[in-house]
Amino acid sequence: MRRKFRFFFISTMEGLPWGGSEELWSRSALHLVGRGHYVLASVRGWKRTHARILDLQQAGIDVQERRLGLRDGLSFVADRISGRRGRLLGHWVMMRRIVAKRPDLACISDGGFAGSPLLMNALAAAGIPYLSLGQANWEGLWPTDTLAEQYRMALRGAERCCFVSRANQAMAEAQIGSRLTNAEVVWNPYQVSRNADSAWPEYPDGQILIACVARLEARAKGQDLLLRLMAEKKWRHRPIRLTFYGDGPNADTLQALASELQLGAHVRFVGFEPDIEKIWRDNHLLLLASRYEGMPLALLEALLCRRVCVVTDVGGNAEVIEDGITGFVAAAPCVRCLDDALERAWQVRNEWPQIGSRAGAAIRRLLPLDPVAEFADRLESIAHGSKTGGIDESRVRR
């Protein structure tokens, strides 16, 4: 019989109600509550609760939606005045709840390389074991010496420091000036079947159909680079159509840029499409111009659907694509490098079905059958080995 543990998931996502960074922790929480564990979660509170958060609540997960109390408000103002960015909104309300619940393991999921060091060090001071899960990294996220020391202390004290790519881990270790002997790489869950329909699409009116599947946030995803690329003479006059799937904070600006560049029907914005396999029934190639990444779900899903991918060499992209063999990697997120990679792909476009087939076989050798179950198993193992050692059902306050 499995021992019952108490898990507390903390999402540090503040800018949006939901995103790809939330998939692993939230699905793992559902998996663990399904195994009979007591699961809690803390997320940023929004005016309208996101449907995926409602799913967690309906499954029996005790979800706290963080809002500012008086002490939190004062701390938030003080942090902004002093230039610190360490505390989450609702930090003190959340910490009181964590200490009261005494979880066997806290899992901090962050859209960057690690969660707040103040939070992790507060958990350590309270004697609560914790794990850091970093979903992305960027060379521009370079901490000051003081903050780097806080990160070193916090991450060394973690039960595990999880990253979604080797590149993210290596960059984090450089950013804090220390190797992390407790680090490991985990996989995010994908939203297509491993047996996804891989029939190669037709070419309507002789057109090659290219998809960019990403939230419309140019700072991270670089869609502005793709529009500038498509505006170049040779691409403007080739039989291609680029479709942007997704929504986000730069939707209006990117559409305005497309209009300014007079791209016309050459480029389409169609909004969010939940049916990933439908996207790849309709398109031949994935084009991502990311300025920074973790391990993009859109890339894993396109590879599983046996499509050709052209991506930038950021995050884990080059860890799942062999340049020129199973896809094409641009050396950097800039128009010149993207042009080089897409041109190399264009020159062998008659071989795309074969390249996609090789890519599909290669990614299936890398990906676990069930990344969520694998991560949940890892959390159980860590909780089992922690000093708190399981819960007394009589003290669970539901």
C-alpha atoms as a printed R data frame, in Angstrom:
    type eleno elety resid chain resno       x      y       z
1   ATOM     1    CA   MET     A     1   0.000  0.000   0.000
2   ATOM     2    CA   ARG     A     2   1.303  3.467  -0.887
3   ATOM     3    CA   ARG     A     3   2.047  5.781   1.995
4   ATOM     4    CA   LYS     A     4  -0.049  8.930   1.914
5   ATOM     5    CA   PHE     A     5   1.812 12.207   1.678
6   ATOM     6    CA   ARG     A     6   0.939 15.864   1.708
7   ATOM     7    CA   PHE     A     7   2.116 17.800  -1.360
8   ATOM     8    CA   PHE     A     8   1.960 21.575  -1.760
9   ATOM     9    CA   PHE     A     9   2.383 22.964  -5.298
10  ATOM    10    CA   ILE     A    10   3.256 26.644  -5.656
11  ATOM    11    CA   SER     A    11   2.964 28.300  -9.062
12  ATOM    12    CA   THR     A    12   4.876 31.571  -9.279
13  ATOM    13    CA   MET     A    13   3.206 32.548 -12.565
14  ATOM    14    CA   GLU     A    14   2.049 36.147 -12.141
15  ATOM    15    CA   GLY     A    15   1.639 37.670 -15.616
16  ATOM    16    CA   LEU     A    16  -1.089 35.402 -17.055
17  ATOM    17    CA   PRO     A    17  -3.748 33.069 -15.609
18  ATOM    18    CA   TRP     A    18  -2.337 30.054 -17.492
19  ATOM    19    CA   GLY     A    19   0.500 28.956 -19.752
20  ATOM    20    CA   GLY     A    20   2.603 26.017 -20.852
21  ATOM    21    CA   SER     A    21   4.707 26.300 -17.689
22  ATOM    22    CA   GLU     A    22   1.663 25.202 -15.668
23  ATOM    23    CA   GLU     A    23   1.114 21.851 -17.363
24  ATOM    24    CA   LEU     A    24   3.590 19.645 -15.488
25  ATOM    25    CA   TRP     A    25   2.850 20.721 -11.932
26  ATOM    26    CA   SER     A    26  -0.931 20.829 -12.427
27  ATOM    27    CA   ARG     A    27  -1.179 17.436 -14.113
28  ATOM    28    CA   SER     A    28   1.143 15.934 -11.515
29  ATOM    29    CA   ALA     A    29  -1.098 17.354  -8.789
30  ATOM    30    CA   LEU     A    30  -4.092 15.627 -10.382
31  ATOM    31    CA   HIS     A    31  -2.105 12.404 -10.673
32  ATOM    32    CA   LEU     A    32  -1.115 12.492  -7.008
33  ATOM    33    CA   VAL     A    33  -4.594 13.272  -5.695
34  ATOM    34    CA   GLY     A    34  -5.794 10.343  -7.806
35  ATOM    35    CA   ARG     A    35  -3.365  8.143  -5.879
36  ATOM    36    CA   GLY     A    36  -4.949  9.207  -2.611
37  ATOM    37    CA   HIS     A    37  -2.470 11.836  -1.477
38  ATOM    38    CA   TYR     A    38  -3.536 15.129   0.094
39  ATOM    39    CA   VAL     A    39  -2.664 17.841  -2.438
40  ATOM    40    CA   LEU     A    40  -2.679 21.600  -2.017
41  ATOM    41    CA   ALA     A    41  -1.800 24.359  -4.462
42  ATOM    42    CA   SER     A    42  -1.158 28.094  -4.360
43  ATOM    43    CA   VAL     A    43  -1.711 30.186  -7.503
44  ATOM    44    CA   ARG     A    44  -2.073 33.859  -8.300
45  ATOM    45    CA   GLY     A    45  -5.666 34.979  -7.815
46  ATOM    46    CA   TRP     A    46  -7.436 36.534 -10.803
47  ATOM    47    CA   LYS     A    47 -10.801 38.208 -11.180
48  ATOM    48    CA   ARG     A    48 -12.027 35.090 -12.988
49  ATOM    49    CA   THR     A    49 -10.668 31.688 -11.999
50  ATOM    50    CA   HIS     A    50  -9.156 29.877 -14.987
51  ATOM    51    CA   ALA     A    51 -10.912 26.687 -16.134
52  ATOM    52    CA   ARG     A    52  -7.814 24.584 -15.442
53  ATOM    53    CA   ILE     A    53  -7.716 25.807 -11.838
54  ATOM    54    CA   LEU     A    54 -11.391 24.901 -11.503
55  ATOM    55    CA   ASP     A    55 -10.480 21.401 -12.728
56  ATOM    56    CA   LEU     A    56  -7.987 21.092  -9.876
57  ATOM    57    CA   GLN     A    57 -10.563 22.185  -7.320
58  ATOM    58    CA   GLN     A    58 -13.176 19.795  -8.671
59  ATOM    59    CA   ALA     A    59 -10.678 16.932  -8.381
60  ATOM    60    CA   GLY     A    60 -10.347 17.605  -4.656
61  ATOM    61    CA   ILE     A    61  -7.175 19.688  -4.650
62  ATOM    62    CA   ASP     A    62  -7.150 22.413  -2.001
63  ATOM    63    CA   VAL     A    63  -6.321 25.513  -4.079
64  ATOM    64    CA   GLN     A    64  -5.376 28.844  -2.547
65  ATOM    65    CA   GLU     A    65  -5.737 31.803  -4.891
66  ATOM    66    CA   ARG     A    66  -3.197 34.330  -3.609
67  ATOM    67    CA   ARG     A    67  -4.401 37.841  -2.912
68  ATOM    68    CA   LEU     A    68  -2.772 40.676  -1.012
69  ATOM    69    CA   GLY     A    69  -3.189 40.950   2.741
70  ATOM    70    CA   LEU     A    70  -1.999 44.068   4.635
71  ATOM    71    CA   ARG     A    71   1.483 42.691   5.311
72  ATOM    72    CA   ASP     A    72   1.743 41.465   1.728
73  ATOM    73    CA   GLY     A    73   0.744 44.874   0.426
74  ATOM    74    CA   LEU     A    74   3.370 46.641   2.528
75  ATOM    75    CA   SER     A    75   6.036 44.095   1.512
76  ATOM    76    CA   PHE     A    76   5.056 44.415  -2.149
77  ATOM    77    CA   VAL     A    77   5.408 48.218  -2.044
78  ATOM    78    CA   ALA     A    78   8.699 47.993  -0.122
79  ATOM    79    CA   ASP     A    79  10.104 45.495  -2.610
80  ATOM    80    CA   ARG     A    80   9.241 47.737  -5.552
81  ATOM    81    CA   ILE     A    81  10.685 50.852  -3.885
82  ATOM    82    CA   SER     A    82  13.923 49.048  -3.051
83  ATOM    83    CA   GLY     A    83  14.161 47.342  -6.454
84  ATOM    84    CA   ARG     A    84  13.790 43.828  -5.006
85  ATOM    85    CA   ARG     A    85  11.669 41.329  -6.901
86  ATOM    86    CA   GLY     A    86  11.924 38.386  -4.556
87  ATOM    87    CA   ARG     A    87   8.456 38.046  -3.039
88  ATOM    88    CA   LEU     A    88   5.368 36.777  -4.784
89  ATOM    89    CA   LEU     A    89   2.085 38.605  -4.499
90  ATOM    90    CA   GLY     A    90   0.447 37.164  -1.393
91  ATOM    91    CA   HIS     A    91   3.782 35.836  -0.038
92  ATOM    92    CA   TRP     A    92   2.919 36.139   3.650
93  ATOM    93    CA   VAL     A    93  -0.597 34.742   3.307
94  ATOM    94    CA   MET     A    94   0.874 31.795   1.417
95  ATOM    95    CA   MET     A    95   3.689 31.198   3.924
96  ATOM    96    CA   ARG     A    96   1.261 31.134   6.853
97  ATOM    97    CA   ARG     A    97  -0.786 28.532   5.035
98  ATOM    98    CA   ILE     A    98   2.208 26.384   4.097
99  ATOM    99    CA   VAL     A    99   3.508 26.363   7.659
100 ATOM   100    CA   ALA     A   100   0.041 25.500   8.989
101 ATOM   101    CA   LYS     A   101  -0.374 22.597   6.539
102 ATOM   102    CA   ARG     A   102   3.165 21.189   7.068
103 ATOM   103    CA   PRO     A   103   3.518 19.482   3.660
104 ATOM   104    CA   ASP     A   104   5.891 16.583   3.202
105 ATOM   105    CA   LEU     A   105   7.113 18.291   0.038
106 ATOM   106    CA   ALA     A   106   6.559 21.701  -1.538
107 ATOM   107    CA   CYS     A   107   7.026 21.927  -5.319
108 ATOM   108    CA   ILE     A   108   7.743 25.451  -6.571
109 ATOM   109    CA   SER     A   109   7.045 25.795 -10.302
110 ATOM   110    CA   ASP     A   110   8.497 28.886 -11.947
111 ATOM   111    CA   GLY     A   111   8.365 30.241 -15.488
112 ATOM   112    CA   GLY     A   112  12.056 31.165 -15.179
113 ATOM   113    CA   PHE     A   113  14.970 29.034 -13.985
114 ATOM   114    CA   ALA     A   114  13.882 28.878 -10.323
115 ATOM   115    CA   GLY     A   115  11.319 30.214  -7.904
116 ATOM   116    CA   SER     A   116  11.755 33.076  -5.461
117 ATOM   117    CA   PRO     A   117  14.887 32.520  -3.319
118 ATOM   118    CA   LEU     A   118  13.141 34.301  -0.447
119 ATOM   119    CA   LEU     A   119  10.346 31.735  -0.617
120 ATOM   120    CA   MET     A   120  12.729 28.776  -0.811
121 ATOM   121    CA   ASN     A   121  14.842 30.058   2.063
122 ATOM   122    CA   ALA     A   122  11.689 30.690   4.117
123 ATOM   123    CA   LEU     A   123  10.631 27.075   3.517
124 ATOM   124    CA   ALA     A   124  14.084 25.894   4.580
125 ATOM   125    CA   ALA     A   125  13.871 27.969   7.765
126 ATOM   126    CA   ALA     A   126  10.469 26.406   8.495
127 ATOM   127    CA   GLY     A   127  11.900 22.898   8.012
128 ATOM   128    CA   ILE     A   128   9.707 22.149   4.985
129 ATOM   129    CA   PRO     A   129  11.368 20.111   2.180
130 ATOM   130    CA   TYR     A   130  11.026 21.736  -1.227
131 ATOM   131    CA   LEU     A   131  11.750 21.129  -4.894
132 ATOM   132    CA   SER     A   132  12.401 23.800  -7.524
133 ATOM   133    CA   LEU     A   133  10.981 23.330 -11.038
134 ATOM   134    CA   GLY     A   134  12.270 25.855 -13.587
135 ATOM   135    CA   GLN     A   135  10.440 26.009 -16.908
136 ATOM   136    CA   ALA     A   136  12.664 28.375 -18.920
137 ATOM   137    CA   ASN     A   137  15.816 30.464 -18.822
138 ATOM   138    CA   TRP     A   138  17.257 33.463 -20.585
139 ATOM   139    CA   GLU     A   139  20.703 35.041 -20.713
140 ATOM   140    CA   GLY     A   140  19.124 38.375 -19.790
141 ATOM   141    CA   LEU     A   141  18.063 36.972 -16.399
142 ATOM   142    CA   TRP     A   142  21.415 37.647 -14.750
143 ATOM   143    CA   PRO     A   143  21.112 38.139 -10.969
144 ATOM   144    CA   THR     A   144  23.145 40.618  -8.964
145 ATOM   145    CA   ASP     A   145  25.813 39.187  -6.663
146 ATOM   146    CA   THR     A   146  23.479 39.493  -3.673
147 ATOM   147    CA   LEU     A   147  20.630 37.729  -5.454
148 ATOM   148    CA   ALA     A   148  22.978 35.060  -6.844
149 ATOM   149    CA   GLU     A   149  24.095 34.241  -3.302
150 ATOM   150    CA   GLN     A   150  20.450 33.923  -2.227
151 ATOM   151    CA   TYR     A   151  19.836 31.561  -5.144
152 ATOM   152    CA   ARG     A   152  22.899 29.467  -4.293
153 ATOM   153    CA   MET     A   153  21.686 29.016  -0.731
154 ATOM   154    CA   ALA     A   154  18.099 28.318  -1.802
155 ATOM   155    CA   LEU     A   155  18.896 25.877  -4.614
156 ATOM   156    CA   ARG     A   156  21.541 23.982  -2.681
157 ATOM   157    CA   GLY     A   157  18.967 23.489   0.064
158 ATOM   158    CA   ALA     A   158  16.361 22.052  -2.316
159 ATOM   159    CA   GLU     A   159  15.609 18.335  -2.398
160 ATOM   160    CA   ARG     A   160  15.935 18.611  -6.183
161 ATOM   161    CA   CYS     A   161  16.429 21.401  -8.730
162 ATOM   162    CA   CYS     A   162  14.508 20.367 -11.841
163 ATOM   163    CA   PHE     A   163  14.950 21.896 -15.280
164 ATOM   164    CA   VAL     A   164  13.233 21.084 -18.577
165 ATOM   165    CA   SER     A   165  16.433 21.160 -20.632
166 ATOM   166    CA   ARG     A   166  20.140 20.647 -20.122
167 ATOM   167    CA   ALA     A   167  20.776 24.089 -21.602
168 ATOM   168    CA   ASN     A   168  18.547 25.732 -18.992
169 ATOM   169    CA   GLN     A   169  20.410 23.935 -16.214
170 ATOM   170    CA   ALA     A   170  23.848 24.903 -17.550
171 ATOM   171    CA   MET     A   171  22.804 28.532 -17.903
172 ATOM   172    CA   ALA     A   172  21.350 28.622 -14.373
173 ATOM   173    CA   GLU     A   173  24.577 27.225 -12.947
174 ATOM   174    CA   ALA     A   174  26.504 29.988 -14.748
175 ATOM   175    CA   GLN     A   175  24.059 32.652 -13.554
176 ATOM   176    CA   ILE     A   176  24.533 31.736  -9.887
177 ATOM   177    CA   GLY     A   177  28.202 30.788 -10.220
178 ATOM   178    CA   SER     A   178  27.816 27.272  -8.859
179 ATOM   179    CA   ARG     A   179  27.203 23.725 -10.006
180 ATOM   180    CA   LEU     A   180  24.024 22.153  -8.674
181 ATOM   181    CA   THR     A   181  24.723 18.574  -7.661
182 ATOM   182    CA   ASN     A   182  21.015 18.078  -6.887
183 ATOM   183    CA   ALA     A   183  19.871 19.081 -10.407
184 ATOM   184    CA   GLU     A   184  18.031 16.893 -12.888
185 ATOM   185    CA   VAL     A   185  16.187 17.325 -16.181
186 ATOM   186    CA   VAL     A   186  12.487 16.426 -16.485
187 ATOM   187    CA   TRP     A   187  10.066 16.306 -19.410
188 ATOM   188    CA   ASN     A   188   6.910 18.344 -19.814
189 ATOM   189    CA   PRO     A   189   3.684 16.547 -20.820
190 ATOM   190    CA   TYR     A   190   2.655 16.751 -24.454
191 ATOM   191    CA   GLN     A   191  -0.913 17.105 -25.688
192 ATOM   192    CA   VAL     A   192  -0.911 14.802 -28.699
193 ATOM   193    CA   SER     A   193  -1.035 11.036 -28.896
194 ATOM   194    CA   ARG     A   194   2.235  9.191 -29.394
195 ATOM   195    CA   ASN     A   195   0.330  7.561 -32.264
196 ATOM   196    CA   ALA     A   196  -0.708 10.906 -33.736
197 ATOM   197    CA   ASP     A   197  -1.960 10.855 -37.332
198 ATOM   198    CA   SER     A   198   1.129 11.684 -39.374
199 ATOM   199    CA   ALA     A   199  -0.304 11.685 -42.898
200 ATOM   200    CA   TRP     A   200   1.506 14.358 -44.879
201 ATOM   201    CA   PRO     A   201  -0.795 17.289 -45.792
202 ATOM   202    CA   GLU     A   202  -1.720 18.236 -49.319
203 ATOM   203    CA   TYR     A   203  -0.396 21.443 -50.923
204 ATOM   204    CA   PRO     A   204  -3.505 23.595 -51.555
205 ATOM   205    CA   ASP     A   205  -2.928 25.653 -54.719
206 ATOM   206    CA   GLY     A   206   0.709 24.580 -54.579
207 ATOM   207    CA   GLN     A   207   1.267 26.427 -51.296
208 ATOM   208    CA   ILE     A   208   3.584 25.312 -48.508
209 ATOM   209    CA   LEU     A   209   1.859 25.874 -45.175
210 ATOM   210    CA   ILE     A   210   3.966 27.011 -42.229
211 ATOM   211    CA   ALA     A   211   2.714 27.302 -38.643
212 ATOM   212    CA   CYS     A   212   4.032 29.289 -35.694
213 ATOM   213    CA   VAL     A   213   2.390 27.817 -32.586
214 ATOM   214    CA   ALA     A   214   3.100 30.028 -29.587
215 ATOM   215    CA   ARG     A   215   1.544 32.669 -27.390
216 ATOM   216    CA   LEU     A   216   1.674 36.069 -29.075
217 ATOM   217    CA   GLU     A   217   4.369 37.546 -26.851
218 ATOM   218    CA   ALA     A   218   7.209 38.805 -29.033
219 ATOM   219    CA   ARG     A   219   9.620 39.345 -26.132
220 ATOM   220    CA   ALA     A   220   9.756 35.580 -25.656
221 ATOM   221    CA   LYS     A   221   8.512 34.036 -28.895
222 ATOM   222    CA   GLY     A   222   9.960 36.434 -31.477
223 ATOM   223    CA   GLN     A   223   7.025 36.593 -33.892
224 ATOM   224    CA   ASP     A   224   8.200 40.057 -34.979
225 ATOM   225    CA   LEU     A   225  11.311 38.399 -36.431
226 ATOM   226    CA   LEU     A   226   9.148 36.089 -38.527
227 ATOM   227    CA   LEU     A   227   7.108 38.975 -39.906
228 ATOM   228    CA   ARG     A   228  10.278 40.817 -40.885
229 ATOM   229    CA   LEU     A   229  11.586 37.614 -42.458
230 ATOM   230    CA   MET     A   230   8.405 37.120 -44.486
231 ATOM   231    CA   ALA     A   231   8.678 40.720 -45.697
232 ATOM   232    CA   GLU     A   232  11.977 39.989 -47.427
233 ATOM   233    CA   LYS     A   233  11.695 39.827 -51.201
234 ATOM   234    CA   LYS     A   234  12.516 36.157 -51.721
235 ATOM   235    CA   TRP     A   235  10.060 34.910 -49.078
236 ATOM   236    CA   ARG     A   236   7.361 37.337 -50.151
237 ATOM   237    CA   HIS     A   237   7.421 35.844 -53.648
238 ATOM   238    CA   ARG     A   238   7.564 32.174 -52.706
239 ATOM   239    CA   PRO     A   239   4.377 30.050 -52.501
240 ATOM   240    CA   ILE     A   240   4.151 29.938 -48.711
241 ATOM   241    CA   ARG     A   241   1.629 30.977 -46.090
242 ATOM   242    CA   LEU     A   242   2.549 31.525 -42.447
243 ATOM   243    CA   THR     A   243  -0.224 31.022 -39.889
244 ATOM   244    CA   PHE     A   244   0.143 32.213 -36.300
245 ATOM   245    CA   TYR     A   245  -1.726 30.042 -33.788
246 ATOM   246    CA   GLY     A   246  -2.151 31.519 -30.325
247 ATOM   247    CA   ASP     A   247  -3.155 34.626 -28.463
248 ATOM   248    CA   GLY     A   248  -1.355 36.876 -26.043
249 ATOM   249    CA   PRO     A   249  -0.411 40.414 -25.012
250 ATOM   250    CA   ASN     A   250   1.106 41.391 -28.391
251 ATOM   251    CA   ALA     A   251  -1.680 40.165 -30.674
252 ATOM   252    CA   ASP     A   252  -2.767 43.637 -31.822
253 ATOM   253    CA   THR     A   253   0.788 44.922 -32.256
254 ATOM   254    CA   LEU     A   254   1.885 41.934 -34.320
255 ATOM   255    CA   GLN     A   255  -1.151 42.197 -36.575
256 ATOM   256    CA   ALA     A   256  -0.448 45.912 -36.980
257 ATOM   257    CA   LEU     A   257   3.157 45.092 -37.926
258 ATOM   258    CA   ALA     A   258   1.972 42.540 -40.499
259 ATOM   259    CA   SER     A   259  -0.282 45.207 -42.001
260 ATOM   260    CA   GLU     A   260   2.528 47.781 -41.968
261 ATOM   261    CA   LEU     A   261   4.769 45.326 -43.831
262 ATOM   262    CA   GLN     A   262   1.941 44.715 -46.332
263 ATOM   263    CA   LEU     A   263   2.080 40.955 -45.915
264 ATOM   264    CA   GLY     A   264  -1.591 40.537 -46.809
265 ATOM   265    CA   ALA     A   265  -2.820 36.955 -47.223
266 ATOM   266    CA   HIS     A   266   0.786 35.773 -46.950
267 ATOM   267    CA   VAL     A   267   0.310 35.750 -43.148
268 ATOM   268    CA   ARG     A   268  -2.715 34.815 -41.017
269 ATOM   269    CA   PHE     A   269  -3.551 35.150 -37.313
270 ATOM   270    CA   VAL     A   270  -6.181 32.588 -36.323
271 ATOM   271    CA   GLY     A   271  -6.076 32.666 -32.508
272 ATOM   272    CA   PHE     A   272  -5.728 29.761 -30.116
273 ATOM   273    CA   GLU     A   273  -6.408 26.276 -31.521
274 ATOM   274    CA   PRO     A   274  -6.870 23.581 -28.842
275 ATOM   275    CA   ASP     A   275  -6.706 20.682 -31.310
276 ATOM   276    CA   ILE     A   276  -2.962 20.294 -31.839
277 ATOM   277    CA   GLU     A   277  -3.295 17.340 -34.191
278 ATOM   278    CA   LYS     A   278  -5.611 19.406 -36.401
279 ATOM   279    CA   ILE     A   279  -2.894 22.042 -36.718
280 ATOM   280    CA   TRP     A   280  -0.524 19.401 -38.057
281 ATOM   281    CA   ARG     A   281  -3.079 17.857 -40.371
282 ATOM   282    CA   ASP     A   282  -3.135 21.278 -42.041
283 ATOM   283    CA   ASN     A   283   0.523 22.392 -41.978
284 ATOM   284    CA   HIS     A   284   3.879 21.153 -43.222
285 ATOM   285    CA   LEU     A   285   6.422 22.987 -41.075
286 ATOM   286    CA   LEU     A   286   6.768 24.511 -37.598
287 ATOM   287    CA   LEU     A   287   8.647 27.818 -37.467
288 ATOM   288    CA   LEU     A   288   9.655 29.171 -34.044
289 ATOM   289    CA   ALA     A   289  11.742 32.321 -33.546
290 ATOM   290    CA   SER     A   290  11.955 32.098 -29.744
291 ATOM   291    CA   ARG     A   291  14.302 34.506 -27.988
292 ATOM   292    CA   TYR     A   292  14.371 32.225 -24.952
293 ATOM   293    CA   GLU     A   293  12.803 28.881 -24.074
294 ATOM   294    CA   GLY     A   294  12.672 25.920 -21.771
295 ATOM   295    CA   MET     A   295  11.531 22.944 -23.839
296 ATOM   296    CA   PRO     A   296   8.589 24.178 -25.938
297 ATOM   297    CA   LEU     A   297   5.567 21.899 -25.990
298 ATOM   298    CA   ALA     A   298   4.766 23.118 -29.505
299 ATOM   299    CA   LEU     A   299   8.070 21.683 -30.703
300 ATOM   300    CA   LEU     A   300   7.621 18.292 -29.020
301 ATOM   301    CA   GLU     A   301   4.094 18.013 -30.401
302 ATOM   302    CA   ALA     A   302   5.102 18.939 -33.956
303 ATOM   303    CA   LEU     A   303   7.894 16.347 -33.844
304 ATOM   304    CA   LEU     A   304   5.465 13.699 -32.584
305 ATOM   305    CA   CYS     A   305   3.247 14.590 -35.552
306 ATOM   306    CA   ARG     A   306   6.273 14.019 -37.833
307 ATOM   307    CA   ARG     A   307   6.550 17.574 -39.072
308 ATOM   308    CA   VAL     A   308   9.663 19.481 -40.085
309 ATOM   309    CA   CYS     A   309  10.709 22.092 -37.516
310 ATOM   310    CA   VAL     A   310  12.830 25.222 -37.910
311 ATOM   311    CA   VAL     A   311  13.755 26.666 -34.511
312 ATOM   312    CA   THR     A   312  16.282 28.940 -32.830
313 ATOM   313    CA   ASP     A   313  19.168 27.605 -30.747
314 ATOM   314    CA   VAL     A   314  17.718 28.586 -27.373
315 ATOM   315    CA   GLY     A   315  16.608 26.462 -24.430
316 ATOM   316    CA   GLY     A   316  16.327 22.777 -25.228
317 ATOM   317    CA   ASN     A   317  15.495 23.154 -28.936
318 ATOM   318    CA   ALA     A   318  18.810 21.766 -30.174
319 ATOM   319    CA   GLU     A   319  18.559 18.864 -27.704
320 ATOM   320    CA   VAL     A   320  15.673 17.326 -29.652
321 ATOM   321    CA   ILE     A   321  16.658 18.307 -33.209
322 ATOM   322    CA   GLU     A   322  19.752 17.203 -35.121
323 ATOM   323    CA   ASP     A   323  20.391 20.108 -37.456
324 ATOM   324    CA   GLY     A   324  19.926 19.161 -41.092
325 ATOM   325    CA   ILE     A   325  18.870 15.603 -40.212
326 ATOM   326    CA   THR     A   326  15.670 15.814 -38.139
327 ATOM   327    CA   GLY     A   327  15.058 19.557 -38.484
328 ATOM   328    CA   PHE     A   328  16.830 22.890 -38.793
329 ATOM   329    CA   VAL     A   329  18.331 25.082 -36.078
330 ATOM   330    CA   ALA     A   330  18.952 28.814 -36.510
331 ATOM   331    CA   ALA     A   331  22.140 29.865 -34.720
332 ATOM   332    CA   ALA     A   332  20.434 32.788 -32.959
333 ATOM   333    CA   PRO     A   333  17.064 34.575 -32.767
334 ATOM   334    CA   CYS     A   334  17.683 37.133 -35.506
335 ATOM   335    CA   VAL     A   335  16.325 37.585 -39.031
336 ATOM   336    CA   ARG     A   336  19.631 36.674 -40.694
337 ATOM   337    CA   CYS     A   337  19.985 33.373 -38.804
338 ATOM   338    CA   LEU     A   338  16.330 32.463 -39.302
339 ATOM   339    CA   ASP     A   339  16.685 33.192 -43.012
340 ATOM   340    CA   ASP     A   340  19.688 30.857 -43.191
341 ATOM   341    CA   ALA     A   341  17.891 27.997 -41.414
342 ATOM   342    CA   LEU     A   342  14.636 28.372 -43.353
343 ATOM   343    CA   GLU     A   343  16.543 28.612 -46.647
344 ATOM   344    CA   ARG     A   344  18.370 25.366 -45.865
345 ATOM   345    CA   ALA     A   345  15.007 23.760 -45.200
346 ATOM   346    CA   TRP     A   346  13.556 25.238 -48.386
347 ATOM   347    CA   GLN     A   347  16.314 23.793 -50.533
348 ATOM   348    CA   VAL     A   348  15.366 20.248 -49.467
349 ATOM   349    CA   ARG     A   349  11.587 20.765 -49.306
350 ATOM   350    CA   ASN     A   350  10.986 17.695 -51.455
351 ATOM   351    CA   GLU     A   351  12.523 15.644 -48.618
352 ATOM   352    CA   TRP     A   352  10.344 17.083 -45.850
353 ATOM   353    CA   PRO     A   353   8.146 13.989 -45.424
354 ATOM   354    CA   GLN     A   354  11.270 11.865 -44.877
355 ATOM   355    CA   ILE     A   355  12.818 14.436 -42.516
356 ATOM   356    CA   GLY     A   356   9.559 14.558 -40.552
357 ATOM   357    CA   SER     A   357   9.493 10.781 -40.321
358 ATOM   358    CA   ARG     A   358  13.050 10.715 -38.935
359 ATOM   359    CA   ALA     A   359  12.148 13.471 -36.476
360 ATOM   360    CA   GLY     A   360   9.099 11.542 -35.258
361 ATOM   361    CA   ALA     A   361  11.126  8.394 -34.678
362 ATOM   362    CA   ALA     A   362  13.893 10.309 -32.881
363 ATOM   363    CA   ILE     A   363  11.585 12.144 -30.467
364 ATOM   364    CA   ARG     A   364   9.811  8.907 -29.552
365 ATOM   365    CA   ARG     A   365  13.159  7.491 -28.463
366 ATOM   366    CA   LEU     A   366  13.711 10.487 -26.184
367 ATOM   367    CA   LEU     A   367  10.302 11.110 -24.618
368 ATOM   368    CA   PRO     A   368   8.998  8.990 -21.735
369 ATOM   369    CA   LEU     A   369   5.644  7.314 -22.279
370 ATOM   370    CA   ASP     A   370   4.062  9.338 -19.470
371 ATOM   371    CA   PRO     A   371   6.042 12.384 -18.265
372 ATOM   372    CA   VAL     A   372   3.391 13.201 -15.654
373 ATOM   373    CA   ALA     A   373   3.418  9.766 -14.010
374 ATOM   374    CA   GLU     A   374   7.219  9.808 -14.099
375 ATOM   375    CA   PHE     A   375   7.369 13.190 -12.336
376 ATOM   376    CA   ALA     A   376   4.697 12.161  -9.823
377 ATOM   377    CA   ASP     A   377   6.726  9.031  -9.038
378 ATOM   378    CA   ARG     A   378   9.744 11.269  -8.462
379 ATOM   379    CA   LEU     A   379   7.822 13.486  -6.051
380 ATOM   380    CA   GLU     A   380   6.572 10.459  -4.121
381 ATOM   381    CA   SER     A   381  10.097  9.107  -3.866
382 ATOM   382    CA   ILE     A   382  11.434 12.426  -2.571
383 ATOM   383    CA   ALA     A   383   8.597 12.758  -0.041
384 ATOM   384    CA   HIS     A   384   9.222  9.199   1.119
385 ATOM   385    CA   GLY     A   385  12.860 10.027   1.761
386 ATOM   386    CA   SER     A   386  12.229 13.347   3.499
387 ATOM   387    CA   LYS     A   387  12.309 13.618   7.256
388 ATOM   388    CA   THR     A   388   8.580 14.404   7.535
389 ATOM   389    CA   GLY     A   389   7.715 10.854   6.461
390 ATOM   390    CA   GLY     A   390   4.003 10.837   5.605
391 ATOM   391    CA   ILE     A   391   0.826 12.221   7.113
392 ATOM   392    CA   ASP     A   392  -1.505 11.362   9.900
393 ATOM   393    CA   GLU     A   393  -4.956 11.290   8.298
394 ATOM   394    CA   SER     A   394  -6.488 12.600  11.529
395 ATOM   395    CA   ARG     A   395  -4.673 15.911  11.229
396 ATOM   396    CA   VAL     A   396  -5.642 16.638   7.616
397 ATOM   397    CA   ARG     A   397  -7.776 19.779   7.530
398 ATOM   398    CA   ARG     A   398  -9.699 19.644   4.291
